[in-house]
Amino acid sequence: MKHLLHLKDYSADDIKQIIHKAIDIKKNQAHYGEVLKNKTMIMLFQKGSTRTRLSFEAGMTQLGGHAIFVDQKTTQFALTDFKDEIKAVMRYADILMFRAVKFADVQIAADQNMVPVIDACSEKYHPCQTLGDLLTMAEHAGGLEKIKKIAWLSIENNVLNTLKLACAKLGIDVYVASPKVHEISVDEELNKIAEDTGHVHKTSDLAEAVKDADFIHTDTWLDMEFYKDGQVNPEFKNEYDERIKLFKPYQINADMINKFAPQAKIMHCMPCHIGYEITRDAVDHPNSVIFDQAENRLHAQKAAILYLLGK
Ligand code: CP
């Protein structure tokens, strides 16, 4: 049974197949309106979401199926063994989409091989974001094969993991300019697969990272755990201040783009933290494709669902 977890087990051809399908689905939506008739996706969330929830739910509707949103806080998971409860959940589903605090729980679900399981952003991976990003870059570059170089200017995290792996497999150079690794996101095996391709390059030189890049990506430097009721949690104040100092030189703003990379499209998986990793003038810059990127989660995930269900 196929799952969508970390892309380590996906070949370049598998990834291309999903992206080409996504392009077709986006162009010919009407052809796909009944393809998942009577199929149910269960969407289990242990964390908040805007894009992931809405794009999966809308996607299942558009494919003729149904999606059930489950906020774990409103369930009985806390009262019992996770494996038993997730096995019961999957008895109602044709496919499971799971936004988990810990990837280990996604793996437990997938290991049952009851239905295809999608990691919808754990601490280690975000394959759905990667597929949406690849679709966006393919559209703006004029094809996947036209993407030659991307840059990443944020903390090394879950979003970067799957993005750099997929790009490296596709022969795209990934320049990572990042002063910090998010320790809980590290997957040494994934790093080795990506680095062995020769397409992952690390530099602390911003100008080198973005020079001739087709796309420049960023993401939050500041974990949601840093905040409590909209304010910085005093427990994380020192780490918060340190990250701002460390990462400010890597901020995406209009001046930086205009000076070092006027050719590059600007990407952010959202939500954007304006004034931190990105400025308002970068979000609204003519080079910004951030809202296409958000929309393309929908089309790419529809293709991934069909791929996993063998449709
Ligand atoms: N990019 C992303 O996954 O957005 P959400 O957290 O809003 O789902």
Coordinates of C-alpha atoms and ligand atoms in Angstrom, one line a residue:
M1 CA 0.0 0.0 0.0
K2 CA 1.3 3.5 -0.9
H3 CA 1.5 6.3 1.7
L4 CA 2.6 9.9 1.4
L5 CA 5.0 10.4 4.4
H6 CA 8.4 11.8 3.6
L7 CA 9.1 11.2 -0.1
K8 CA 12.2 9.0 0.7
D9 CA 10.4 6.1 -1.0
Y10 CA 9.3 8.2 -4.0
S11 CA 11.3 8.3 -7.2
A12 CA 11.7 11.3 -9.5
D13 CA 9.2 9.6 -11.8
D14 CA 6.6 9.2 -9.0
I15 CA 6.9 12.9 -8.2
K16 CA 6.7 13.9 -11.8
Q17 CA 3.6 11.7 -12.3
I18 CA 1.8 13.5 -9.4
I19 CA 2.7 17.0 -10.6
H20 CA 1.7 16.2 -14.2
K21 CA -1.6 14.8 -12.9
A22 CA -2.1 18.0 -10.8
I23 CA -1.6 20.1 -13.9
D24 CA -4.3 18.1 -15.7
I25 CA -6.7 18.2 -12.7
K26 CA -6.3 22.0 -12.5
K27 CA -7.0 22.4 -16.2
N28 CA -9.8 19.9 -16.5
Q29 CA -11.5 20.0 -13.1
A30 CA -14.9 18.9 -14.5
H31 CA -13.5 15.5 -15.6
Y32 CA -12.7 14.6 -12.1
G33 CA -16.0 15.5 -10.4
E34 CA -17.1 11.9 -9.7
V35 CA -13.9 10.0 -9.4
L36 CA -14.0 9.6 -5.6
K37 CA -17.8 9.0 -5.4
N38 CA -18.6 7.3 -2.0
K39 CA -15.0 7.7 -0.8
T40 CA -14.2 9.2 2.6
M41 CA -11.1 10.9 3.8
I42 CA -10.6 11.3 7.5
M43 CA -8.6 14.4 8.4
L44 CA -7.1 14.1 11.8
F45 CA -5.6 17.2 13.3
Q46 CA -3.5 17.5 16.5
K47 CA -2.5 21.0 15.5
G48 CA -4.2 24.1 13.9
S49 CA -4.3 24.7 10.2
T50 CA -5.8 27.1 7.6
R51 CA -4.6 25.8 4.2
T52 CA -4.2 22.1 4.9
R53 CA -7.7 21.7 6.3
L54 CA -9.4 23.8 3.6
S55 CA -7.5 22.5 0.6
F56 CA -8.0 18.8 1.6
E57 CA -11.7 19.3 2.4
A58 CA -12.4 21.3 -0.8
G59 CA -10.4 18.8 -2.8
M60 CA -12.4 15.8 -1.6
T61 CA -15.6 17.7 -2.4
Q62 CA -14.4 18.5 -5.9
L63 CA -13.4 14.9 -6.5
G64 CA -17.0 13.7 -5.6
G65 CA -15.9 12.3 -2.2
H66 CA -16.3 13.4 1.4
A67 CA -13.9 14.6 4.0
I68 CA -14.5 14.4 7.8
F69 CA -12.6 16.9 9.9
V70 CA -11.5 15.5 13.3
D71 CA -9.9 17.7 15.9
Q72 CA -8.2 15.2 18.2
K73 CA -9.0 17.3 21.2
T74 CA -12.7 16.4 20.7
T75 CA -12.1 12.7 20.5
Q76 CA -11.3 9.8 22.9
F77 CA -7.6 9.6 21.9
A78 CA -6.4 11.0 25.2
L79 CA -8.1 8.1 27.1
T80 CA -6.5 5.2 25.3
D81 CA -3.7 3.6 23.4
F82 CA -3.0 5.6 20.2
K83 CA -2.6 2.5 18.0
D84 CA -5.9 1.1 19.0
E85 CA -7.8 4.3 18.5
I86 CA -6.2 5.1 15.1
K87 CA -7.0 1.5 13.9
A88 CA -10.6 2.1 14.8
V89 CA -10.6 5.5 13.0
M90 CA -9.2 3.9 9.8
R91 CA -12.1 1.4 9.7
Y92 CA -14.3 4.4 8.6
A93 CA -12.0 5.8 6.0
D94 CA -10.7 5.1 2.5
I95 CA -7.8 7.4 3.1
L96 CA -6.3 9.2 6.2
M97 CA -4.8 12.6 6.3
F98 CA -3.0 13.3 9.6
R99 CA -1.5 16.5 10.9
A100 CA 0.5 15.2 13.9
V101 CA 2.7 16.6 16.6
K102 CA 5.0 13.6 16.2
F103 CA 5.8 11.8 12.9
A104 CA 6.1 8.6 15.0
D105 CA 2.3 8.6 15.3
V106 CA 1.9 9.0 11.5
Q107 CA 4.2 6.1 11.0
I108 CA 2.1 3.9 13.4
A109 CA -1.0 4.7 11.3
A110 CA 0.8 3.9 8.1
D111 CA 2.3 0.7 9.5
Q112 CA -1.2 -0.8 9.9
N113 CA -1.5 -0.7 6.0
M114 CA -5.3 -0.4 6.4
V115 CA -5.7 2.7 4.2
P116 CA -3.2 5.2 2.5
V117 CA -1.9 7.6 5.1
I118 CA -0.8 11.2 4.3
D119 CA 1.6 13.2 6.6
A120 CA -0.1 16.6 6.5
C121 CA 2.8 18.3 8.3
S122 CA 4.5 16.6 11.3
E123 CA 7.6 18.0 13.0
K124 CA 9.7 16.2 10.4
Y125 CA 8.0 16.5 7.0
H126 CA 5.5 18.4 4.9
P127 CA 5.2 16.4 1.7
C128 CA 1.9 18.1 0.7
Q129 CA 3.5 21.5 0.9
T130 CA 6.3 20.2 -1.3
L131 CA 3.9 18.9 -4.0
G132 CA 2.1 22.2 -4.0
D133 CA 5.4 24.1 -4.2
L134 CA 6.6 21.9 -7.1
L135 CA 3.3 22.5 -9.0
T136 CA 3.7 26.3 -8.5
M137 CA 7.3 26.3 -9.6
A138 CA 6.5 24.2 -12.6
E139 CA 3.8 26.6 -13.6
H140 CA 5.9 29.7 -13.3
A141 CA 9.1 28.2 -14.8
G142 CA 7.2 26.6 -17.8
G143 CA 7.7 23.0 -16.7
L144 CA 9.4 21.0 -13.9
E145 CA 12.5 20.5 -16.1
K146 CA 13.0 24.3 -16.4
I147 CA 13.5 24.7 -12.6
K148 CA 17.3 24.9 -12.2
K149 CA 18.0 26.5 -8.8
I150 CA 16.0 27.3 -5.6
A151 CA 17.1 29.0 -2.4
W152 CA 15.9 28.4 1.1
L153 CA 16.5 31.3 3.6
S154 CA 14.9 30.1 6.8
I155 CA 15.6 27.6 9.6
E156 CA 16.3 24.1 8.4
N157 CA 12.9 22.5 9.2
N158 CA 10.2 20.0 8.2
V159 CA 9.2 22.1 5.2
L160 CA 12.7 22.2 3.9
N161 CA 13.3 18.5 4.5
T162 CA 10.7 17.3 1.9
L163 CA 11.3 20.2 -0.4
K164 CA 15.0 19.7 -0.7
L165 CA 14.6 15.9 -1.1
A166 CA 12.1 16.2 -3.9
C167 CA 14.1 18.9 -5.7
A168 CA 17.3 17.0 -5.3
K169 CA 15.7 13.9 -6.8
L170 CA 14.4 16.0 -9.7
G171 CA 17.9 17.4 -10.3
I172 CA 17.1 20.9 -9.0
D173 CA 20.0 22.7 -7.1
V174 CA 18.9 23.7 -3.6
Y175 CA 20.9 26.4 -1.9
V176 CA 20.3 26.5 1.9
A177 CA 21.3 29.7 3.6
S178 CA 20.3 29.0 7.2
P179 CA 22.1 29.8 10.5
K180 CA 20.2 27.2 12.5
V181 CA 18.7 23.7 12.3
H182 CA 15.4 22.9 14.0
E183 CA 16.7 19.8 15.9
I184 CA 13.4 18.0 16.1
S185 CA 13.1 18.1 12.3
V186 CA 16.4 16.4 11.6
D187 CA 16.2 13.1 9.6
E188 CA 19.8 12.0 8.9
E189 CA 18.7 9.4 6.4
L190 CA 16.7 12.0 4.4
N191 CA 19.7 14.4 4.5
K192 CA 22.0 11.7 3.2
I193 CA 19.7 10.8 0.3
A194 CA 19.3 14.4 -0.6
E195 CA 23.0 15.3 -0.2
D196 CA 24.2 12.2 -2.1
T197 CA 22.5 13.6 -5.3
G198 CA 25.0 16.5 -5.3
H199 CA 22.2 19.0 -5.6
V200 CA 22.1 20.3 -2.0
H201 CA 24.4 23.2 -1.3
K202 CA 24.9 25.0 2.1
T203 CA 26.2 28.5 2.3
S204 CA 26.0 31.4 4.8
D205 CA 26.4 33.9 1.9
L206 CA 23.0 35.2 1.1
A207 CA 24.1 36.7 -2.3
E208 CA 25.5 33.3 -3.4
A209 CA 22.3 31.5 -2.3
V210 CA 19.9 33.7 -4.3
K211 CA 22.1 34.5 -7.3
D212 CA 20.4 33.2 -10.4
A213 CA 17.8 31.3 -8.3
D214 CA 14.5 30.7 -10.0
F215 CA 12.6 30.6 -6.7
I216 CA 13.4 31.8 -3.2
H217 CA 11.6 30.1 -0.3
T218 CA 11.2 31.0 3.3
D219 CA 9.2 29.9 6.3
T220 CA 8.7 31.1 9.8
W221 CA 11.8 31.3 12.1
L222 CA 9.6 31.3 15.1
D223 CA 7.7 28.2 16.3
M224 CA 4.1 28.6 17.3
E225 CA 5.2 27.2 20.7
F226 CA 6.9 30.6 21.2
Y227 CA 3.5 32.3 21.6
K228 CA 0.8 32.1 24.2
D229 CA -2.4 34.0 23.7
G230 CA -0.8 36.1 21.0
Q231 CA 2.2 37.1 23.2
V232 CA 5.7 35.7 23.4
N233 CA 5.7 33.0 26.0
P234 CA 8.2 34.1 28.7
E235 CA 9.6 30.5 28.7
F236 CA 10.9 31.0 25.2
K237 CA 11.8 34.7 25.3
N238 CA 15.6 34.2 25.1
E239 CA 15.3 31.7 22.2
Y240 CA 12.9 34.1 20.4
D241 CA 15.3 37.1 20.7
E242 CA 18.2 35.0 19.6
R243 CA 16.4 33.7 16.5
I244 CA 15.4 37.2 15.4
K245 CA 19.0 38.3 15.6
L246 CA 20.3 35.3 13.8
F247 CA 17.8 35.2 11.0
K248 CA 17.2 38.9 10.3
P249 CA 20.1 39.0 7.7
Y250 CA 18.2 36.3 5.7
Q251 CA 14.8 38.2 5.6
I252 CA 13.1 38.3 2.2
N253 CA 12.3 42.0 1.5
A254 CA 11.9 44.0 -1.7
D255 CA 15.3 45.6 -1.4
M256 CA 17.1 42.3 -1.2
I257 CA 15.2 40.8 -4.1
N258 CA 15.7 43.9 -6.3
K259 CA 19.4 44.0 -5.5
F260 CA 20.5 40.3 -5.5
A261 CA 17.8 38.3 -7.3
P262 CA 15.5 40.4 -9.5
Q263 CA 14.8 37.3 -11.6
A264 CA 13.6 35.1 -8.6
K265 CA 10.0 34.3 -7.7
I266 CA 9.2 34.7 -4.0
M267 CA 7.6 31.8 -2.2
H268 CA 6.3 31.3 1.4
C269 CA 4.3 28.3 2.5
M270 CA 2.3 30.6 4.8
P271 CA 1.3 31.8 7.4
C272 CA 3.6 34.7 6.8
H273 CA 5.1 36.6 9.8
I274 CA 5.3 40.1 8.4
G275 CA 8.4 41.9 9.5
Y276 CA 10.2 38.7 10.4
E277 CA 11.1 36.2 7.7
I278 CA 9.3 38.3 5.0
T279 CA 8.2 41.9 4.6
R280 CA 4.9 43.3 3.3
D281 CA 6.7 44.6 0.2
A282 CA 7.9 41.1 -0.5
V283 CA 4.6 39.4 -0.1
D284 CA 3.0 42.0 -2.5
H285 CA 6.1 42.2 -4.8
P286 CA 5.5 41.5 -8.5
N287 CA 7.7 38.5 -8.1
S288 CA 5.6 37.0 -5.4
V289 CA 3.8 33.7 -6.2
I290 CA 2.7 33.1 -2.6
F291 CA -1.0 33.0 -3.3
D292 CA -0.6 30.7 -6.3
Q293 CA 1.4 28.5 -3.9
A294 CA -1.5 28.5 -1.4
E295 CA -4.0 27.6 -4.1
N296 CA -1.9 24.9 -5.6
R297 CA -2.0 22.9 -2.3
L298 CA -5.5 22.0 -3.5
H299 CA -4.6 20.8 -7.0
A300 CA -1.5 19.0 -5.9
Q301 CA -3.2 17.2 -3.1
K302 CA -6.1 16.1 -5.3
A303 CA -3.4 14.5 -7.6
A304 CA -1.7 12.9 -4.6
I305 CA -5.0 11.4 -3.3
L306 CA -5.8 9.9 -6.7
Y307 CA -2.2 8.5 -6.9
L308 CA -2.5 6.9 -3.5
L309 CA -5.9 5.4 -4.3
G310 CA -4.8 4.1 -7.7
K311 CA -7.2 6.3 -9.6
Ligands
CP1 N1 1.3 25.8 4.9 C1 0.5 25.2 5.7 O1 0.6 24.0 5.9 O2 -0.5 26.0 6.2 P1 -1.5 25.6 7.4 O3 -0.7 25.4 8.6 O4 -2.4 26.8 7.5 O5 -2.2 24.3 7.0

